[in-house]
Short mmCIF file of C-alpha atoms in Angstrom, two decimals:
data_model
loop_
_atom_site.label_atom_id
_atom_site.label_comp_id
_atom_site.label_asym_id
_atom_site.label_seq_id
_atom_site.Cartn_x
_atom_site.Cartn_y
_atom_site.Cartn_z
CA MET A 1 0.91 3.86 -38.61
CA ASN A 2 -1.36 4.06 -35.94
CA ILE A 3 -2.30 1.46 -33.84
CA LEU A 4 -5.67 1.11 -31.77
CA THR A 5 -5.22 -1.33 -28.74
CA ILE A 6 -8.15 -3.46 -26.85
CA ASP A 7 -7.35 -4.60 -23.70
CA ILE A 8 -10.46 -6.66 -23.29
CA GLY A 9 -10.83 -7.79 -19.43
CA GLY A 10 -13.68 -9.67 -16.98
CA THR A 11 -14.81 -6.82 -15.72
CA ASN A 12 -14.18 -3.51 -18.42
CA VAL A 13 -12.83 -3.71 -22.00
CA LYS A 14 -10.67 -0.54 -21.91
CA MET A 15 -9.46 0.88 -25.39
CA LEU A 16 -6.60 4.02 -26.60
CA ALA A 17 -4.74 4.78 -29.45
CA THR A 18 -1.44 5.90 -31.09
CA GLY A 19 -1.90 10.01 -30.45
CA GLN A 20 -4.76 9.95 -28.10
CA THR A 21 -4.48 11.28 -24.23
CA GLU A 22 -7.26 9.13 -22.81
CA ARG A 23 -8.21 5.70 -22.46
CA ARG A 24 -11.94 5.05 -22.63
CA ARG A 25 -14.10 1.66 -21.18
CA PHE A 26 -16.89 0.79 -21.33
CA PRO A 27 -18.14 -2.36 -18.49
CA SER A 28 -17.53 -6.26 -20.11
CA GLY A 29 -18.97 -9.44 -17.78
CA LEU A 30 -20.84 -12.27 -18.60
CA THR A 31 -23.49 -11.10 -21.66
CA MET A 32 -20.25 -9.55 -23.77
CA THR A 33 -20.09 -11.19 -26.63
CA PRO A 34 -17.60 -10.46 -29.58
CA ARG A 35 -19.98 -8.88 -31.33
CA ARG A 36 -21.07 -6.91 -28.23
CA MET A 37 -17.18 -5.10 -28.23
CA VAL A 38 -17.02 -4.70 -31.34
CA ALA A 39 -19.87 -2.52 -31.27
CA GLY A 40 -19.11 -1.00 -28.25
CA VAL A 41 -15.66 0.11 -29.26
CA LYS A 42 -16.29 1.17 -32.67
CA GLU A 43 -18.93 3.47 -30.69
CA LEU A 44 -16.27 5.13 -28.54
CA THR A 45 -13.21 5.30 -30.75
CA ALA A 46 -15.62 6.90 -33.75
CA ASP A 47 -13.66 9.83 -33.75
CA TRP A 48 -10.26 7.83 -33.32
CA LYS A 49 -8.19 7.28 -36.88
CA TYR A 50 -6.74 4.01 -36.13
CA ASP A 51 -4.62 1.91 -39.93
CA VAL A 52 -4.37 -1.62 -37.02
CA ILE A 53 -5.87 -3.14 -33.88
CA SER A 54 -4.24 -5.21 -31.04
CA ILE A 55 -6.54 -6.99 -29.08
CA GLY A 56 -5.56 -8.58 -25.00
CA TYR A 57 -8.24 -11.35 -24.71
CA PRO A 58 -8.20 -13.08 -21.24
CA GLY A 59 -7.86 -16.88 -22.71
CA ARG A 60 -5.71 -18.94 -24.75
CA VAL A 61 -4.68 -17.69 -28.00
CA VAL A 62 -3.34 -19.49 -31.03
CA ALA A 63 -2.37 -17.36 -34.84
CA ASP A 64 -4.07 -14.54 -33.49
CA ARG A 65 -7.11 -15.86 -32.72
CA PRO A 66 -8.88 -17.27 -29.01
CA VAL A 67 -8.38 -20.94 -29.05
CA THR A 68 -10.71 -21.28 -25.52
CA GLU A 69 -13.92 -19.68 -24.50
CA PRO A 70 -13.52 -16.75 -21.81
CA ARG A 71 -14.19 -17.47 -18.42
CA HIS A 72 -15.61 -14.18 -17.33
CA LEU A 73 -17.64 -13.40 -20.53
CA ALA A 74 -20.25 -14.49 -22.54
CA PRO A 75 -18.82 -17.58 -25.42
CA GLY A 76 -19.15 -17.25 -28.81
CA TRP A 77 -15.29 -16.02 -28.62
CA VAL A 78 -13.63 -19.03 -30.90
CA GLY A 79 -13.69 -18.12 -34.49
CA PHE A 80 -14.95 -14.54 -34.42
CA ASP A 81 -13.17 -13.11 -37.27
CA PHE A 82 -12.09 -10.03 -35.48
CA ALA A 83 -10.31 -8.37 -38.98
CA ALA A 84 -13.78 -8.74 -41.16
CA ALA A 85 -15.53 -7.57 -37.65
CA PHE A 86 -13.29 -4.25 -37.89
CA GLY A 87 -12.65 -4.08 -41.31
CA CYS A 88 -8.76 -3.82 -40.68
CA PRO A 89 -5.81 -5.80 -39.70
CA VAL A 90 -6.00 -7.54 -35.82
CA LYS A 91 -3.12 -8.99 -33.51
CA VAL A 92 -4.81 -10.88 -30.99
CA ILE A 93 -2.82 -12.13 -27.90
CA ASN A 94 -3.33 -12.98 -24.31
CA ASP A 95 -4.48 -10.20 -22.22
CA ALA A 96 -1.37 -11.00 -19.44
CA GLU A 97 1.26 -11.02 -22.48
CA MET A 98 -0.03 -7.80 -23.94
CA GLN A 99 0.69 -6.80 -20.19
CA ALA A 100 3.83 -8.44 -20.04
CA LEU A 101 5.03 -7.61 -23.36
CA GLY A 102 4.63 -3.79 -22.12
CA ALA A 103 6.09 -4.07 -18.74
CA TYR A 104 9.67 -6.14 -20.31
CA LYS A 105 12.81 -4.85 -19.09
CA GLY A 106 14.66 -7.76 -20.76
CA GLY A 107 16.04 -11.17 -18.94
CA ALA A 108 13.88 -13.40 -18.16
CA MET A 109 11.16 -11.86 -16.83
CA LEU A 110 7.33 -13.10 -15.25
CA PHE A 111 3.97 -10.89 -14.93
CA LEU A 112 1.01 -11.74 -12.61
CA GLY A 113 -1.79 -10.22 -13.13
CA LEU A 114 -3.72 -9.45 -10.22
CA GLY A 115 -7.66 -9.28 -11.71
CA THR A 116 -11.41 -11.05 -12.31
CA GLY A 117 -8.95 -13.89 -12.53
CA LEU A 118 -5.71 -14.64 -12.80
CA GLY A 119 -3.77 -13.88 -15.78
CA SER A 120 0.30 -14.89 -15.82
CA ALA A 121 3.21 -14.26 -18.65
CA LEU A 122 6.90 -15.69 -18.89
CA ILE A 123 8.81 -13.58 -21.41
CA VAL A 124 12.81 -15.40 -21.54
CA ARG A 125 14.88 -13.71 -23.87
CA GLY A 126 12.58 -11.52 -26.28
CA HIS A 127 9.79 -14.92 -26.51
CA ILE A 128 6.76 -14.44 -24.76
CA VAL A 129 6.08 -18.01 -23.03
CA SER A 130 2.09 -18.87 -22.51
CA MET A 131 1.06 -19.97 -18.88
CA ALA A 132 -1.64 -20.26 -17.08
CA LEU A 133 -0.55 -20.16 -13.71
CA GLY A 134 -3.45 -20.27 -12.58
CA ALA A 135 -4.78 -23.78 -13.19
CA LEU A 136 -2.53 -25.12 -11.38
CA ALA A 137 -3.24 -27.35 -7.85
CA TYR A 138 -2.52 -25.40 -4.31
CA LYS A 139 -3.69 -25.77 -1.25
CA LYS A 140 -7.73 -27.76 -1.77
CA GLY A 141 -7.61 -25.67 -4.96
CA THR A 142 -5.83 -23.67 -7.70
CA ILE A 143 -3.80 -21.27 -6.72
CA GLU A 144 -5.88 -18.24 -8.71
CA ASP A 145 -8.52 -19.68 -6.55
CA VAL A 146 -6.45 -17.88 -3.30
CA ILE A 147 -4.81 -15.42 -5.36
CA GLY A 148 -7.78 -14.53 -7.42
CA ARG A 149 -10.59 -12.62 -7.03
CA ARG A 150 -12.40 -15.06 -5.71
CA GLY A 151 -9.43 -15.91 -3.01
CA LEU A 152 -9.20 -12.42 -2.22
CA GLU A 153 -13.14 -12.59 -1.43
CA LYS A 154 -12.88 -15.11 0.83
CA LEU A 155 -9.22 -14.60 2.81
CA GLY A 156 -10.16 -10.98 3.17
CA LYS A 157 -6.78 -9.13 2.58
CA LYS A 158 -4.48 -9.75 5.42
CA LYS A 159 -4.60 -13.44 4.32
CA TRP A 160 -4.61 -12.71 0.52
CA ARG A 161 -1.16 -10.60 1.42
CA LYS A 162 0.05 -12.97 2.64
CA ALA A 163 -0.78 -16.47 0.01
CA ILE A 164 0.41 -13.83 -2.65
CA ASP A 165 3.89 -13.59 -0.54
CA GLN A 166 4.87 -17.01 -0.47
CA LEU A 167 3.97 -17.77 -4.17
CA ALA A 168 6.05 -15.04 -5.06
CA THR A 169 9.17 -16.40 -3.38
CA ARG A 170 8.63 -20.11 -5.14
CA PHE A 171 8.33 -18.29 -8.42
CA VAL A 172 11.34 -17.08 -8.49
CA SER A 173 13.33 -19.32 -7.33
CA ALA A 174 11.76 -21.83 -9.54
CA LEU A 175 11.37 -19.78 -12.55
CA LEU A 176 15.23 -18.26 -11.87
CA LEU A 177 13.47 -14.52 -12.77
CA ASP A 178 15.76 -11.51 -13.19
CA ASP A 179 12.42 -9.42 -13.44
CA PHE A 180 8.65 -10.05 -11.40
CA VAL A 181 6.08 -7.53 -12.20
CA ILE A 182 2.85 -7.39 -9.78
CA GLY A 183 -0.47 -5.91 -12.17
CA GLY A 184 -4.42 -5.93 -12.81
CA GLY A 185 -6.46 -4.24 -10.84
CA ASN A 186 -6.35 -6.01 -7.33
CA ALA A 187 -2.55 -5.22 -7.01
CA LYS A 188 -3.54 -1.71 -6.00
CA LYS A 189 -4.18 -3.43 -3.11
CA LEU A 190 -1.01 -4.81 -2.06
CA LYS A 191 0.06 -3.51 0.57
CA THR A 192 3.76 -3.55 0.36
CA LEU A 193 4.86 -5.47 -2.72
CA PRO A 194 6.47 -9.03 -1.77
CA ARG A 195 9.97 -9.27 -2.39
CA GLN A 196 12.17 -9.38 -5.83
CA THR A 197 8.89 -7.68 -7.51
CA ARG A 198 7.72 -4.36 -8.86
CA LEU A 199 4.47 -2.83 -9.75
CA GLY A 200 3.19 -3.52 -13.37
CA ASP A 201 1.95 0.69 -14.97
CA ASN A 202 -1.74 0.95 -16.22
CA ALA A 203 0.25 1.80 -19.14
CA ASP A 204 2.09 -1.66 -20.31
CA ALA A 205 -1.11 -2.96 -21.77
CA PHE A 206 -1.59 -0.29 -23.99
CA LEU A 207 2.38 -0.47 -24.68
CA GLY A 208 1.98 -3.83 -24.69
CA GLY A 209 -0.42 -3.58 -27.93
CA TYR A 210 1.75 -0.97 -29.94
CA ARG A 211 4.93 -2.83 -29.35
CA LEU A 212 2.51 -6.77 -31.12
CA TRP A 213 3.76 -4.07 -34.21
CA GLU A 214 6.83 -3.45 -33.54
CA PRO A 215 9.25 -5.71 -35.91
CA ALA A 216 11.01 -8.74 -34.20
CA ALA A 217 14.44 -6.73 -34.11
CA SER A 218 13.41 -4.55 -31.77
CA ARG A 219 11.70 -6.66 -29.09
CA GLN A 220 15.57 -9.04 -29.67
CA ALA A 221 17.77 -5.42 -28.99
CA LEU A 222 15.56 -4.79 -25.41
CA ALA A 223 16.31 -8.75 -24.61
CA GLU A 224 19.87 -8.28 -24.81
CA GLN A 225 19.73 -5.63 -22.36
CA PRO A 226 19.96 -6.19 -18.86
CA PRO A 227 16.72 -5.33 -16.73
CA ARG A 228 17.05 -2.25 -14.81
CA PRO A 229 15.01 -0.39 -12.61
CA GLU A 230 12.80 2.00 -14.20
CA GLY A 231 13.09 6.03 -12.52
CA ASN A 232 12.10 8.98 -13.66
CA GLY A 233 13.18 10.06 -16.51
CA ALA A 234 12.11 6.30 -18.52
CA ALA A 235 8.84 6.58 -16.21
CA ALA A 236 8.05 9.63 -18.17
CA ALA A 237 9.28 8.56 -21.37
CA ARG A 238 6.28 5.38 -21.10
CA ARG A 239 3.94 7.61 -20.95
CA ALA A 240 4.72 10.15 -23.46
CA THR A 241 4.99 6.37 -25.79
CA THR A 242 1.58 5.10 -24.89
CA GLY A 243 -0.10 8.74 -23.42
CA VAL A 244 -1.74 8.22 -21.06
CA ARG A 245 -1.89 10.60 -18.14
CA HIS A 246 -1.67 8.81 -14.33
#
């Protein structure tokens, strides 16, 4: 079965299909409607063959359907029929949850996505727990106001990095984490990673999209393994699985 994974962000829509070696993308932003997204994906993947689709959506998702409108895109996503628009089976999941699923190695893992907004997802023993850590009150605003893109632009890199370091320490102790992954486009702006965290891989979202179509038993088997550092051999295996070049 060939799977097309679509990662919808506030800046770009990225896609990769089984057997392909190069991701494709096009700009998103405040004018991006679901119909424009579908049209853009179809145009850029016309020469790709796929049977099913996984979509990472920047908002809350219930039963493969968005139930909240995205903050950084145009409205119209709630109630949109993706399967009808694409003409094939579609699974939809929150974008941070899809990245977390791709990065997951077992135990209790928190994923924090530093992008246009702030994505978060917790996986405990193979079960995805939806979260909105960015909405929690922090200082004079919310956590997203401080360590999302707005916080980076307002505080500057030095204070922004310090805030992330402080919050990461709190998350590890409060959530009893075995593993903590930091990803998203702004993760590369961190000079050093906070203690007890690791950097997410560019391929995580696509691997997560592929894992959505795996039997539940496969995820449960992974959950029963203790988290472990990823060496060069494992990293190579992940790249081969997703087909992404680095």
